[in-house]
Amino acid sequence: MLISRRQALITGMTAIALIIALQAFNSVGCYGHTLLTFVQVVGMFVLVPLLPALVSLLTANPLRAVGACLLFAPWLVLAYYTDCVRPYQGGGASMIYVAVLMWGTPCAIIGALLTGPAMRLLGMSVAPRR
């Protein structure tokens, strides 16, 4: 199955937008952040793990951004669960976003790298650039 380059780019950008929306949900729903604080959190803890997805948009296969986002999203869900759902365990400030940064980044890289072979295995490819 041949996927148009335009459709692949739109799908990759949609995946990135959904990650930012997930962080917006965390920021507003759990932490009560203002717009400025939300932008700072995205810049400090979400942008670095999103770099593999952003770089993937520039490669021959922009759908690698979807794989990067798929393996990064569970870390944001874990952050929400840890800080907002699970009862407080005591012991000081939460450090879950350090885990999001430290473990989400390698997971996003792995997701971006595995998407190409997975697509080939399923017989999918992206149309070349013109």
mmCIF file of N, CA, C and O in Angstrom, residues 11 14 22 24 32 36 38 42-43 49 51 56-57 62 64 77 84 93 97-98 102-103 107 112-113 118-119 124 129:
data_model
loop_
_atom_site.group_PDB
_atom_site.id
_atom_site.type_symbol
_atom_site.label_atom_id
_atom_site.label_comp_id
_atom_site.label_asym_id
_atom_site.label_seq_id
_atom_site.Cartn_x
_atom_site.Cartn_y
_atom_site.Cartn_z
ATOM 1 N N THR A 11 -0.522 12.942 8.967
ATOM 2 C CA THR A 11 -0.665 11.952 10.038
ATOM 3 C C THR A 11 0.417 12.134 11.097
ATOM 4 O O THR A 11 0.136 12.073 12.302
ATOM 5 N N THR A 14 -0.337 15.227 13.096
ATOM 6 C CA THR A 14 -1.484 14.967 13.975
ATOM 7 C C THR A 14 -1.046 14.208 15.224
ATOM 8 O O THR A 14 -1.496 14.510 16.335
ATOM 9 N N LEU A 22 -2.313 15.912 24.915
ATOM 10 C CA LEU A 22 -2.252 15.077 26.114
ATOM 11 C C LEU A 22 -1.550 15.813 27.248
ATOM 12 O O LEU A 22 -2.008 15.791 28.400
ATOM 13 N N ALA A 24 -1.411 19.054 27.487
ATOM 14 C CA ALA A 24 -2.327 20.140 27.870
ATOM 15 C C ALA A 24 -3.380 19.621 28.839
ATOM 16 O O ALA A 24 -3.737 20.303 29.808
ATOM 17 N N GLY A 32 -3.392 22.570 37.065
ATOM 18 C CA GLY A 32 -3.949 23.912 37.047
ATOM 19 C C GLY A 32 -2.990 24.953 36.493
ATOM 20 O O GLY A 32 -2.983 26.093 36.936
ATOM 21 N N LEU A 36 1.285 30.182 30.216
ATOM 22 C CA LEU A 36 2.734 30.348 30.279
ATOM 23 C C LEU A 36 3.414 29.137 30.918
ATOM 24 O O LEU A 36 4.423 28.633 30.411
ATOM 25 N N PHE A 38 2.216 26.100 31.055
ATOM 26 C CA PHE A 38 2.065 24.980 30.114
ATOM 27 C C PHE A 38 3.159 25.029 29.049
ATOM 28 O O PHE A 38 3.792 24.016 28.748
ATOM 29 N N VAL A 42 6.057 22.196 28.433
ATOM 30 C CA VAL A 42 6.265 21.574 27.125
ATOM 31 C C VAL A 42 7.719 21.766 26.688
ATOM 32 O O VAL A 42 8.362 20.828 26.205
ATOM 33 N N GLY A 43 8.245 22.958 26.886
ATOM 34 C CA GLY A 43 9.627 23.230 26.499
ATOM 35 C C GLY A 43 10.650 22.447 27.303
ATOM 36 O O GLY A 43 11.669 22.015 26.770
ATOM 37 N N PRO A 49 11.669 14.759 24.258
ATOM 38 C CA PRO A 49 11.199 13.469 23.771
ATOM 39 C C PRO A 49 10.444 13.557 22.440
ATOM 40 O O PRO A 49 10.337 12.564 21.725
ATOM 41 N N LEU A 51 11.481 15.416 19.937
ATOM 42 C CA LEU A 51 12.451 15.683 18.872
ATOM 43 C C LEU A 51 12.548 14.547 17.850
ATOM 44 O O LEU A 51 12.606 14.818 16.643
ATOM 45 N N SER A 56 11.556 13.147 12.363
ATOM 46 C CA SER A 56 10.978 12.152 11.461
ATOM 47 C C SER A 56 10.132 12.783 10.368
ATOM 48 O O SER A 56 10.017 12.226 9.275
ATOM 49 N N LEU A 57 9.540 13.924 10.644
ATOM 50 C CA LEU A 57 8.739 14.602 9.625
ATOM 51 C C LEU A 57 9.589 15.025 8.434
ATOM 52 O O LEU A 57 9.072 15.200 7.331
ATOM 53 N N PRO A 62 7.715 10.114 6.947
ATOM 54 C CA PRO A 62 7.199 10.940 8.042
ATOM 55 C C PRO A 62 6.315 10.176 9.023
ATOM 56 O O PRO A 62 6.057 10.660 10.119
ATOM 57 N N ARG A 64 7.160 7.802 10.716
ATOM 58 C CA ARG A 64 7.974 7.438 11.880
ATOM 59 C C ARG A 64 7.615 8.308 13.086
ATOM 60 O O ARG A 64 7.801 7.903 14.225
ATOM 61 N N VAL A 77 0.855 9.487 30.219
ATOM 62 C CA VAL A 77 -0.260 8.867 30.952
ATOM 63 C C VAL A 77 0.220 8.442 32.339
ATOM 64 O O VAL A 77 -0.496 8.627 33.332
ATOM 65 N N CYS A 84 -1.961 12.486 39.745
ATOM 66 C CA CYS A 84 -3.360 12.911 39.848
ATOM 67 C C CYS A 84 -4.340 11.813 40.241
ATOM 68 O O CYS A 84 -5.424 12.116 40.717
ATOM 69 N N ALA A 93 8.306 16.166 46.791
ATOM 70 C CA ALA A 93 7.773 16.564 45.487
ATOM 71 C C ALA A 93 7.863 15.413 44.483
ATOM 72 O O ALA A 93 8.759 14.581 44.530
ATOM 73 N N TYR A 97 8.098 13.787 36.045
ATOM 74 C CA TYR A 97 8.458 14.359 34.746
ATOM 75 C C TYR A 97 9.938 14.191 34.428
ATOM 76 O O TYR A 97 10.339 14.298 33.269
ATOM 77 N N VAL A 98 10.752 13.897 35.414
ATOM 78 C CA VAL A 98 12.138 13.522 35.135
ATOM 79 C C VAL A 98 12.145 12.157 34.449
ATOM 80 O O VAL A 98 12.885 11.932 33.482
ATOM 81 N N MET A 102 13.624 11.298 30.872
ATOM 82 C CA MET A 102 14.718 10.328 30.787
ATOM 83 C C MET A 102 14.335 9.022 30.095
ATOM 84 O O MET A 102 15.171 8.401 29.440
ATOM 85 N N TRP A 103 13.108 8.571 30.264
ATOM 86 C CA TRP A 103 12.680 7.311 29.662
ATOM 87 C C TRP A 103 11.828 7.515 28.420
ATOM 88 O O TRP A 103 11.791 6.650 27.541
ATOM 89 N N CYS A 107 12.396 5.887 24.402
ATOM 90 C CA CYS A 107 11.225 5.183 23.859
ATOM 91 C C CYS A 107 10.779 5.818 22.544
ATOM 92 O O CYS A 107 10.415 5.107 21.598
ATOM 93 N N ALA A 112 10.442 5.586 16.646
ATOM 94 C CA ALA A 112 10.733 6.126 15.318
ATOM 95 C C ALA A 112 11.545 5.134 14.486
ATOM 96 O O ALA A 112 11.294 4.966 13.292
ATOM 97 N N LEU A 113 12.502 4.462 15.120
ATOM 98 C CA LEU A 113 13.344 3.522 14.388
ATOM 99 C C LEU A 113 12.603 2.248 13.995
ATOM 100 O O LEU A 113 12.886 1.662 12.949
ATOM 101 N N ALA A 118 8.505 -1.988 10.566
ATOM 102 C CA ALA A 118 7.141 -2.488 10.762
ATOM 103 C C ALA A 118 6.273 -2.186 9.541
ATOM 104 O O ALA A 118 5.461 -3.020 9.125
ATOM 105 N N MET A 119 6.451 -1.011 8.974
ATOM 106 C CA MET A 119 5.681 -0.671 7.778
ATOM 107 C C MET A 119 6.074 -1.551 6.602
ATOM 108 O O MET A 119 5.204 -1.998 5.843
ATOM 109 N N MET A 124 3.612 -1.566 3.564
ATOM 110 C CA MET A 124 3.238 -0.162 3.427
ATOM 111 C C MET A 124 4.490 0.655 3.111
ATOM 112 O O MET A 124 5.573 0.351 3.589
ATOM 113 N N ARG A 129 9.561 11.871 -2.319
ATOM 114 C CA ARG A 129 9.441 13.317 -2.543
ATOM 115 C C ARG A 129 9.505 13.601 -4.032
ATOM 116 O O ARG A 129 10.141 12.897 -4.785
#
